mmCIF file of N, CA and C and ligand atoms in Angstrom:
data_model
loop_
_atom_site.group_PDB
_atom_site.id
_atom_site.type_symbol
_atom_site.label_atom_id
_atom_site.label_comp_id
_atom_site.label_asym_id
_atom_site.label_seq_id
_atom_site.Cartn_x
_atom_site.Cartn_y
_atom_site.Cartn_z
ATOM 1 N N UNK P 195 106.985 0.161 -75.969
ATOM 2 C CA UNK P 195 105.779 -0.311 -75.292
ATOM 3 C C UNK P 195 105.578 -1.805 -75.574
ATOM 4 N N UNK P 196 105.308 -2.563 -74.557
ATOM 5 C CA UNK P 196 105.091 -3.992 -74.783
ATOM 6 C C UNK P 196 103.621 -4.294 -75.084
ATOM 7 N N UNK P 197 103.362 -5.501 -75.562
ATOM 8 C CA UNK P 197 102.012 -5.884 -75.959
ATOM 9 C C UNK P 197 101.042 -5.887 -74.790
ATOM 10 N N UNK P 198 101.555 -6.196 -73.630
ATOM 11 C CA UNK P 198 100.711 -6.247 -72.439
ATOM 12 C C UNK P 198 100.078 -4.886 -72.157
ATOM 13 N N UNK P 199 100.862 -3.826 -72.341
ATOM 14 C CA UNK P 199 100.379 -2.468 -72.107
ATOM 15 C C UNK P 199 99.224 -2.141 -73.059
ATOM 16 N N UNK P 200 99.356 -2.613 -74.296
ATOM 17 C CA UNK P 200 98.324 -2.325 -75.295
ATOM 18 C C UNK P 200 96.983 -2.931 -74.931
ATOM 19 N N UNK P 201 96.998 -4.017 -74.206
ATOM 20 C CA UNK P 201 95.759 -4.726 -73.903
ATOM 21 C C UNK P 201 95.072 -4.219 -72.641
ATOM 22 N N UNK P 202 95.726 -3.384 -71.888
ATOM 23 C CA UNK P 202 95.128 -2.896 -70.649
ATOM 24 C C UNK P 202 93.923 -2.021 -70.938
ATOM 25 N N UNK P 203 92.895 -2.144 -70.107
ATOM 26 C CA UNK P 203 91.737 -1.273 -70.220
ATOM 27 C C UNK P 203 92.118 0.106 -69.704
ATOM 28 N N UNK P 204 91.461 1.119 -70.254
ATOM 29 C CA UNK P 204 91.782 2.507 -69.908
ATOM 30 C C UNK P 204 90.902 3.011 -68.763
ATOM 31 N N UNK P 205 91.520 3.703 -67.843
ATOM 32 C CA UNK P 205 90.767 4.428 -66.813
ATOM 33 C C UNK P 205 91.128 5.903 -66.931
ATOM 34 N N UNK P 206 90.117 6.753 -67.052
ATOM 35 C CA UNK P 206 90.320 8.197 -67.067
ATOM 36 C C UNK P 206 90.186 8.717 -65.641
ATOM 37 N N UNK P 207 91.179 9.463 -65.217
ATOM 38 C CA UNK P 207 91.202 9.944 -63.834
ATOM 39 C C UNK P 207 91.214 11.464 -63.808
ATOM 40 N N UNK P 208 90.279 12.030 -63.098
ATOM 41 C CA UNK P 208 90.211 13.474 -62.901
ATOM 42 C C UNK P 208 91.401 13.911 -62.038
ATOM 43 N N UNK P 209 91.839 15.143 -62.231
ATOM 44 C CA UNK P 209 92.996 15.641 -61.470
ATOM 45 C C UNK P 209 92.568 16.341 -60.173
ATOM 46 N N UNK P 210 91.833 17.452 -60.326
ATOM 47 C CA UNK P 210 91.476 18.261 -59.155
ATOM 48 C C UNK P 210 90.511 17.527 -58.227
ATOM 49 N N UNK P 211 90.925 17.366 -57.004
ATOM 50 C CA UNK P 211 90.062 16.715 -56.020
ATOM 51 C C UNK P 211 90.206 15.202 -55.982
ATOM 52 N N UNK P 212 91.006 14.675 -56.917
ATOM 53 C CA UNK P 212 91.254 13.235 -56.912
ATOM 54 C C UNK P 212 92.737 12.961 -56.635
ATOM 55 N N UNK P 213 93.601 13.596 -57.420
ATOM 56 C CA UNK P 213 95.044 13.368 -57.237
ATOM 57 C C UNK P 213 95.723 14.499 -56.473
ATOM 58 N N UNK P 214 95.014 15.596 -56.277
ATOM 59 C CA UNK P 214 95.608 16.712 -55.529
ATOM 60 C C UNK P 214 94.669 17.190 -54.423
ATOM 61 N N UNK P 215 95.153 18.175 -53.680
ATOM 62 C CA UNK P 215 94.398 18.682 -52.526
ATOM 63 C C UNK P 215 93.484 19.848 -52.887
ATOM 64 N N UNK P 216 92.874 19.753 -54.043
ATOM 65 C CA UNK P 216 91.906 20.760 -54.482
ATOM 66 C C UNK P 216 90.768 20.859 -53.472
ATOM 67 N N UNK P 217 90.365 22.118 -53.170
ATOM 68 C CA UNK P 217 89.301 22.297 -52.171
ATOM 69 C C UNK P 217 88.127 23.109 -52.708
ATOM 70 N N UNK P 218 88.080 23.246 -54.048
ATOM 71 C CA UNK P 218 86.983 23.997 -54.643
ATOM 72 C C UNK P 218 87.383 25.401 -55.049
ATOM 73 N N UNK P 219 88.555 25.854 -54.612
ATOM 74 C CA UNK P 219 89.046 27.192 -54.937
ATOM 75 C C UNK P 219 89.924 27.097 -56.192
ATOM 76 N N UNK P 220 89.310 27.219 -57.365
ATOM 77 C CA UNK P 220 90.018 27.010 -58.633
ATOM 78 C C UNK P 220 90.860 28.216 -59.029
ATOM 79 N N UNK P 221 92.139 27.956 -59.293
ATOM 80 C CA UNK P 221 93.022 28.986 -59.849
ATOM 81 C C UNK P 221 93.663 28.401 -61.104
ATOM 82 N N UNK P 222 93.488 29.086 -62.215
ATOM 83 C CA UNK P 222 93.918 28.541 -63.501
ATOM 84 C C UNK P 222 95.405 28.211 -63.544
ATOM 85 N N UNK P 223 96.236 29.067 -62.963
ATOM 86 C CA UNK P 223 97.687 28.882 -63.075
ATOM 87 C C UNK P 223 98.287 28.048 -61.939
ATOM 88 N N UNK P 224 97.473 27.673 -60.990
ATOM 89 C CA UNK P 224 98.000 26.955 -59.824
ATOM 90 C C UNK P 224 97.301 25.616 -59.633
ATOM 91 N N UNK P 225 98.083 24.544 -59.625
ATOM 92 C CA UNK P 225 97.528 23.217 -59.346
ATOM 93 C C UNK P 225 97.939 22.835 -57.922
ATOM 94 N N UNK P 226 96.988 22.536 -57.075
ATOM 95 C CA UNK P 226 97.280 22.228 -55.668
ATOM 96 C C UNK P 226 98.245 21.047 -55.494
ATOM 97 N N UNK P 227 98.777 20.927 -54.299
ATOM 98 C CA UNK P 227 99.766 19.890 -53.990
ATOM 99 C C UNK P 227 99.162 18.492 -54.106
ATOM 100 N N UNK P 228 100.039 17.531 -54.299
ATOM 101 C CA UNK P 228 99.611 16.139 -54.466
ATOM 102 C C UNK P 228 98.910 15.631 -53.199
ATOM 103 N N UNK P 229 97.859 14.880 -53.399
ATOM 104 C CA UNK P 229 97.120 14.318 -52.268
ATOM 105 C C UNK P 229 97.884 13.115 -51.716
ATOM 106 N N UNK P 230 97.916 13.019 -50.431
ATOM 107 C CA UNK P 230 98.603 11.908 -49.775
ATOM 108 C C UNK P 230 98.059 10.563 -50.273
ATOM 109 N N UNK P 231 98.956 9.712 -50.740
ATOM 110 C CA UNK P 231 98.557 8.387 -51.205
ATOM 111 C C UNK P 231 98.311 8.300 -52.704
ATOM 112 N N UNK P 232 98.313 9.445 -53.379
ATOM 113 C CA UNK P 232 98.002 9.459 -54.818
ATOM 114 C C UNK P 232 99.034 8.675 -55.635
ATOM 115 N N UNK P 233 100.300 8.827 -55.291
ATOM 116 C CA UNK P 233 101.352 8.131 -56.034
ATOM 117 C C UNK P 233 101.192 6.614 -55.916
ATOM 118 N N UNK P 234 100.968 6.156 -54.710
ATOM 119 C CA UNK P 234 100.787 4.723 -54.462
ATOM 120 C C UNK P 234 99.532 4.200 -55.169
ATOM 121 N N UNK P 235 98.504 5.031 -55.177
ATOM 122 C CA UNK P 235 97.252 4.685 -55.856
ATOM 123 C C UNK P 235 97.495 4.455 -57.346
ATOM 124 N N UNK P 236 98.186 5.396 -57.983
ATOM 125 C CA UNK P 236 98.454 5.289 -59.424
ATOM 126 C C UNK P 236 99.396 4.130 -59.725
ATOM 127 N N UNK P 237 100.357 3.953 -58.845
ATOM 128 C CA UNK P 237 101.315 2.854 -59.026
ATOM 129 C C UNK P 237 100.574 1.507 -59.043
ATOM 130 N N UNK P 238 99.705 1.331 -58.091
ATOM 131 C CA UNK P 238 98.934 0.098 -57.976
ATOM 132 C C UNK P 238 97.988 -0.088 -59.168
ATOM 133 N N UNK P 239 97.275 0.978 -59.498
ATOM 134 C CA UNK P 239 96.290 0.922 -60.576
ATOM 135 C C UNK P 239 96.947 0.669 -61.932
ATOM 136 N N UNK P 240 98.127 1.226 -62.129
ATOM 137 C CA UNK P 240 98.805 1.115 -63.427
ATOM 138 C C UNK P 240 99.306 -0.301 -63.706
ATOM 139 N N UNK P 241 99.308 -1.134 -62.688
ATOM 140 C CA UNK P 241 99.717 -2.529 -62.903
ATOM 141 C C UNK P 241 98.731 -3.235 -63.834
ATOM 142 N N UNK P 242 97.460 -2.875 -63.738
ATOM 143 C CA UNK P 242 96.423 -3.573 -64.501
ATOM 144 C C UNK P 242 95.639 -2.717 -65.483
ATOM 145 N N UNK P 243 95.862 -1.398 -65.426
ATOM 146 C CA UNK P 243 95.112 -0.504 -66.305
ATOM 147 C C UNK P 243 96.029 0.545 -66.926
ATOM 148 N N UNK P 244 95.605 1.013 -68.096
ATOM 149 C CA UNK P 244 96.265 2.173 -68.695
ATOM 150 C C UNK P 244 95.591 3.410 -68.127
ATOM 151 N N UNK P 245 96.356 4.369 -67.652
ATOM 152 C CA UNK P 245 95.799 5.525 -66.959
ATOM 153 C C UNK P 245 95.995 6.816 -67.744
ATOM 154 N N UNK P 246 94.905 7.561 -67.895
ATOM 155 C CA UNK P 246 94.967 8.868 -68.522
ATOM 156 C C UNK P 246 94.345 9.896 -67.600
ATOM 157 N N UNK P 247 94.875 11.120 -67.672
ATOM 158 C CA UNK P 247 94.314 12.210 -66.879
ATOM 159 C C UNK P 247 93.224 12.902 -67.678
ATOM 160 N N UNK P 248 92.141 13.166 -66.999
ATOM 161 C CA UNK P 248 90.965 13.804 -67.579
ATOM 162 C C UNK P 248 90.793 15.131 -66.850
ATOM 163 N N UNK P 249 91.134 16.253 -67.529
ATOM 164 C CA UNK P 249 91.101 17.541 -66.844
ATOM 165 C C UNK P 249 90.813 18.676 -67.813
ATOM 166 N N UNK P 250 90.072 19.663 -67.348
ATOM 167 C CA UNK P 250 89.790 20.858 -68.149
ATOM 168 C C UNK P 250 90.977 21.812 -68.124
ATOM 169 N N UNK P 251 91.958 21.540 -67.270
ATOM 170 C CA UNK P 251 93.144 22.403 -67.191
ATOM 171 C C UNK P 251 93.972 22.297 -68.463
ATOM 172 N N UNK P 252 94.824 23.305 -68.678
ATOM 173 C CA UNK P 252 95.706 23.279 -69.830
ATOM 174 C C UNK P 252 96.667 22.101 -69.699
ATOM 175 N N UNK P 253 96.797 21.344 -70.781
ATOM 176 C CA UNK P 253 97.558 20.091 -70.734
ATOM 177 C C UNK P 253 99.013 20.292 -70.308
ATOM 178 N N UNK P 254 99.635 21.392 -70.736
ATOM 179 C CA UNK P 254 101.055 21.565 -70.383
ATOM 180 C C UNK P 254 101.235 21.787 -68.880
ATOM 181 N N UNK P 255 100.252 22.426 -68.244
ATOM 182 C CA UNK P 255 100.323 22.622 -66.792
ATOM 183 C C UNK P 255 100.161 21.282 -66.069
ATOM 184 N N UNK P 256 99.246 20.475 -66.567
ATOM 185 C CA UNK P 256 99.028 19.151 -65.977
ATOM 186 C C UNK P 256 100.274 18.291 -66.155
ATOM 187 N N UNK P 257 100.842 18.351 -67.353
ATOM 188 C CA UNK P 257 102.042 17.562 -67.655
ATOM 189 C C UNK P 257 103.190 17.944 -66.711
ATOM 190 N N UNK P 258 103.397 19.248 -66.514
ATOM 191 C CA UNK P 258 104.452 19.711 -65.602
ATOM 192 C C UNK P 258 104.198 19.242 -64.174
ATOM 193 N N UNK P 259 102.948 19.339 -63.761
ATOM 194 C CA UNK P 259 102.583 18.935 -62.400
ATOM 195 C C UNK P 259 102.849 17.442 -62.199
ATOM 196 N N UNK P 260 102.496 16.656 -63.193
ATOM 197 C CA UNK P 260 102.734 15.207 -63.109
ATOM 198 C C UNK P 260 104.230 14.918 -62.980
ATOM 199 N N UNK P 261 105.035 15.631 -63.770
ATOM 200 C CA UNK P 261 106.490 15.425 -63.722
ATOM 201 C C UNK P 261 107.060 15.840 -62.367
ATOM 202 N N UNK P 262 106.647 17.004 -61.892
ATOM 203 C CA UNK P 262 107.133 17.509 -60.602
ATOM 204 C C UNK P 262 106.842 16.535 -59.466
ATOM 205 N N UNK P 263 105.732 15.836 -59.592
ATOM 206 C CA UNK P 263 105.324 14.908 -58.533
ATOM 207 C C UNK P 263 105.671 13.453 -58.845
ATOM 208 N N UNK P 264 106.463 13.297 -59.906
ATOM 209 C CA UNK P 264 106.926 11.971 -60.335
ATOM 210 C C UNK P 264 105.784 10.986 -60.558
ATOM 211 N N UNK P 265 104.720 11.495 -61.165
ATOM 212 C CA UNK P 265 103.570 10.655 -61.483
ATOM 213 C C UNK P 265 103.500 10.348 -62.972
ATOM 214 N N UNK P 266 104.306 11.053 -63.765
ATOM 215 C CA UNK P 266 104.217 10.940 -65.228
ATOM 216 C C UNK P 266 104.474 9.519 -65.719
ATOM 217 N N UNK P 267 105.242 8.750 -64.968
ATOM 218 C CA UNK P 267 105.555 7.371 -65.381
ATOM 219 C C UNK P 267 104.325 6.467 -65.397
ATOM 220 N N UNK P 268 103.269 6.866 -64.685
ATOM 221 C CA UNK P 268 102.061 6.035 -64.605
ATOM 222 C C UNK P 268 100.986 6.457 -65.605
ATOM 223 N N UNK P 269 101.207 7.607 -66.250
ATOM 224 C CA UNK P 269 100.162 8.218 -67.082
ATOM 225 C C UNK P 269 100.533 8.169 -68.559
ATOM 226 N N UNK P 270 99.605 7.712 -69.401
ATOM 227 C CA UNK P 270 99.908 7.593 -70.834
ATOM 228 C C UNK P 270 99.305 8.721 -71.661
ATOM 229 N N UNK P 271 98.488 9.568 -71.030
ATOM 230 C CA UNK P 271 97.906 10.656 -71.793
ATOM 231 C C UNK P 271 97.153 11.641 -70.929
ATOM 232 N N UNK P 272 96.908 12.828 -71.500
ATOM 233 C CA UNK P 272 96.128 13.868 -70.823
ATOM 234 C C UNK P 272 95.067 14.334 -71.809
ATOM 235 N N UNK P 273 93.832 14.364 -71.372
ATOM 236 C CA UNK P 273 92.764 14.782 -72.273
ATOM 237 C C UNK P 273 91.775 15.693 -71.554
ATOM 238 N N UNK P 274 91.110 16.554 -72.330
ATOM 239 C CA UNK P 274 90.091 17.421 -71.725
ATOM 240 C C UNK P 274 88.688 17.027 -72.202
ATOM 241 N N UNK P 275 88.603 15.879 -72.882
ATOM 242 C CA UNK P 275 87.271 15.417 -73.244
ATOM 243 C C UNK P 275 87.094 13.939 -72.890
ATOM 244 N N UNK P 276 85.869 13.524 -72.910
ATOM 245 C CA UNK P 276 85.544 12.190 -72.439
ATOM 246 C C UNK P 276 85.882 11.130 -73.479
ATOM 247 N N UNK P 277 87.063 10.629 -73.400
ATOM 248 C CA UNK P 277 87.488 9.570 -74.313
ATOM 249 C C UNK P 277 86.863 8.248 -73.873
ATOM 250 N N UNK P 278 86.726 7.315 -74.822
ATOM 251 C CA UNK P 278 86.227 5.994 -74.450
ATOM 252 C C UNK P 278 87.144 5.372 -73.393
ATOM 253 N N UNK P 279 86.542 4.830 -72.347
ATOM 254 C CA UNK P 279 87.331 4.217 -71.280
ATOM 255 C C UNK P 279 86.494 3.174 -70.559
ATOM 256 N N UNK P 280 87.173 2.319 -69.842
ATOM 257 C CA UNK P 280 86.509 1.307 -69.031
ATOM 258 C C UNK P 280 85.832 1.960 -67.835
ATOM 259 N N UNK P 281 86.514 2.926 -67.213
ATOM 260 C CA UNK P 281 85.973 3.627 -66.049
ATOM 261 C C UNK P 281 86.454 5.068 -66.013
ATOM 262 N N UNK P 282 85.704 5.893 -65.284
ATOM 263 C CA UNK P 282 86.053 7.290 -65.051
ATOM 264 C C UNK P 282 86.084 7.508 -63.542
ATOM 265 N N UNK P 283 87.148 8.126 -63.056
ATOM 266 C CA UNK P 283 87.252 8.414 -61.627
ATOM 267 C C UNK P 283 87.213 9.927 -61.450
ATOM 268 N N UNK P 284 86.242 10.400 -60.707
ATOM 269 C CA UNK P 284 86.021 11.845 -60.589
ATOM 270 C C UNK P 284 85.454 12.161 -59.211
ATOM 271 N N UNK P 285 85.790 13.352 -58.697
ATOM 272 C CA UNK P 285 85.255 13.755 -57.404
ATOM 273 C C UNK P 285 83.888 14.408 -57.541
ATOM 274 N N UNK P 286 83.502 14.713 -58.776
ATOM 275 C CA UNK P 286 82.203 15.357 -59.004
ATOM 276 C C UNK P 286 81.405 14.566 -60.026
ATOM 277 N N UNK P 287 80.929 13.434 -59.622
ATOM 278 C CA UNK P 287 80.103 12.649 -60.529
ATOM 279 C C UNK P 287 79.155 11.776 -59.713
ATOM 280 N N UNK P 288 78.150 11.323 -60.396
ATOM 281 C CA UNK P 288 77.201 10.392 -59.804
ATOM 282 C C UNK P 288 77.110 9.192 -60.731
ATOM 283 N N UNK P 289 77.263 8.030 -60.198
ATOM 284 C CA UNK P 289 77.207 6.817 -61.002
ATOM 285 C C UNK P 289 75.742 6.468 -61.292
ATOM 286 N N UNK P 290 75.393 6.438 -62.574
ATOM 287 C CA UNK P 290 74.028 6.088 -62.948
ATOM 288 C C UNK P 290 73.875 4.574 -62.905
ATOM 289 N N UNK P 291 72.980 4.130 -62.064
ATOM 290 C CA UNK P 291 72.791 2.695 -61.873
ATOM 291 C C UNK P 291 71.428 2.245 -62.380
ATOM 292 N N UNK P 292 70.816 3.052 -63.267
ATOM 293 C CA UNK P 292 69.571 2.655 -63.903
ATOM 294 C C UNK P 292 68.331 3.261 -63.295
ATOM 295 N N UNK P 293 68.482 4.049 -62.226
ATOM 296 C CA UNK P 293 67.325 4.583 -61.516
ATOM 297 C C UNK P 293 67.412 6.113 -61.455
ATOM 298 N N UNK P 294 66.553 6.807 -62.212
ATOM 299 C CA UNK P 294 66.585 8.270 -62.267
ATOM 300 C C UNK P 294 66.241 8.899 -60.919
ATOM 301 N N UNK P 295 65.299 8.285 -60.199
ATOM 302 C CA UNK P 295 64.897 8.835 -58.906
ATOM 303 C C UNK P 295 66.076 8.869 -57.940
ATOM 304 N N UNK P 296 66.865 7.820 -57.996
ATOM 305 C CA UNK P 296 68.043 7.752 -57.153
ATOM 306 C C UNK P 296 69.043 8.840 -57.520
ATOM 307 N N UNK P 297 69.190 9.105 -58.811
ATOM 308 C CA UNK P 297 70.115 10.156 -59.255
ATOM 309 C C UNK P 297 69.637 11.511 -58.767
ATOM 310 N N UNK P 298 68.327 11.785 -58.915
ATOM 311 C CA UNK P 298 67.778 13.069 -58.467
ATOM 312 C C UNK P 298 68.024 13.281 -56.979
ATOM 313 N N UNK P 299 67.810 12.230 -56.219
ATOM 314 C CA UNK P 299 68.023 12.306 -54.780
ATOM 315 C C UNK P 299 69.491 12.578 -54.448
ATOM 316 N N UNK P 300 70.371 11.869 -55.140
ATOM 317 C CA UNK P 300 71.798 12.045 -54.852
ATOM 318 C C UNK P 300 72.326 13.394 -55.317
ATOM 319 N N UNK P 301 71.729 13.945 -56.393
ATOM 320 C CA UNK P 301 72.124 15.291 -56.830
ATOM 321 C C UNK P 301 71.789 16.299 -55.738
ATOM 322 N N UNK P 302 70.597 16.182 -55.172
ATOM 323 C CA UNK P 302 70.166 17.118 -54.136
ATOM 324 C C UNK P 302 71.029 17.043 -52.887
ATOM 325 N N UNK P 303 71.604 15.895 -52.642
ATOM 326 C CA UNK P 303 72.413 15.707 -51.431
ATOM 327 C C UNK P 303 73.908 15.703 -51.708
ATOM 328 N N UNK P 304 74.283 16.054 -52.945
ATOM 329 C CA UNK P 304 75.688 15.904 -53.323
ATOM 330 C C UNK P 304 76.585 16.989 -52.741
ATOM 331 N N UNK P 305 77.753 16.558 -52.291
ATOM 332 C CA UNK P 305 78.869 17.472 -52.078
ATOM 333 C C UNK P 305 80.140 16.651 -52.231
ATOM 334 N N UNK P 306 81.212 17.248 -52.777
ATOM 335 C CA UNK P 306 82.453 16.497 -52.919
ATOM 336 C C UNK P 306 83.036 16.132 -51.562
ATOM 337 N N UNK P 307 83.897 15.149 -51.519
ATOM 338 C CA UNK P 307 84.401 14.617 -50.256
ATOM 339 C C UNK P 307 85.108 15.662 -49.401
ATOM 340 N N UNK P 308 85.682 16.712 -50.038
ATOM 341 C CA UNK P 308 86.470 17.698 -49.283
ATOM 342 C C UNK P 308 85.641 18.855 -48.746
ATOM 343 N N UNK P 309 84.321 18.810 -48.981
ATOM 344 C CA UNK P 309 83.458 19.894 -48.487
ATOM 345 C C UNK P 309 82.734 19.467 -47.210
HETATM 346 MG MG1 MG H 456 87.651 17.243 -59.922
#
């Protein structure tokens, strides 16, 4: 690993619904197919950031899926808890921008992009 890699800020990326074609139908042993453009997305992002997968799935299943889809080269780790990071990318989150009323409103109107 070179020194440049060590200095990159970390981005935690959710798996289901972000890098794959998850549609809300969760199956523990099955990870949906790669989402179109995901490889290019990670390739581009990894130029300036260290990327880790953030998933409640079993790590060995995620690791295999990454390898099968040739994404493992862009990922430095897999975690199931919220590690310190510069940013988090998730299909099920609301960005808190300092206004609780806005969050309440967005919760009531929330649905993931694939619904
Ligand atoms: Mg997700």
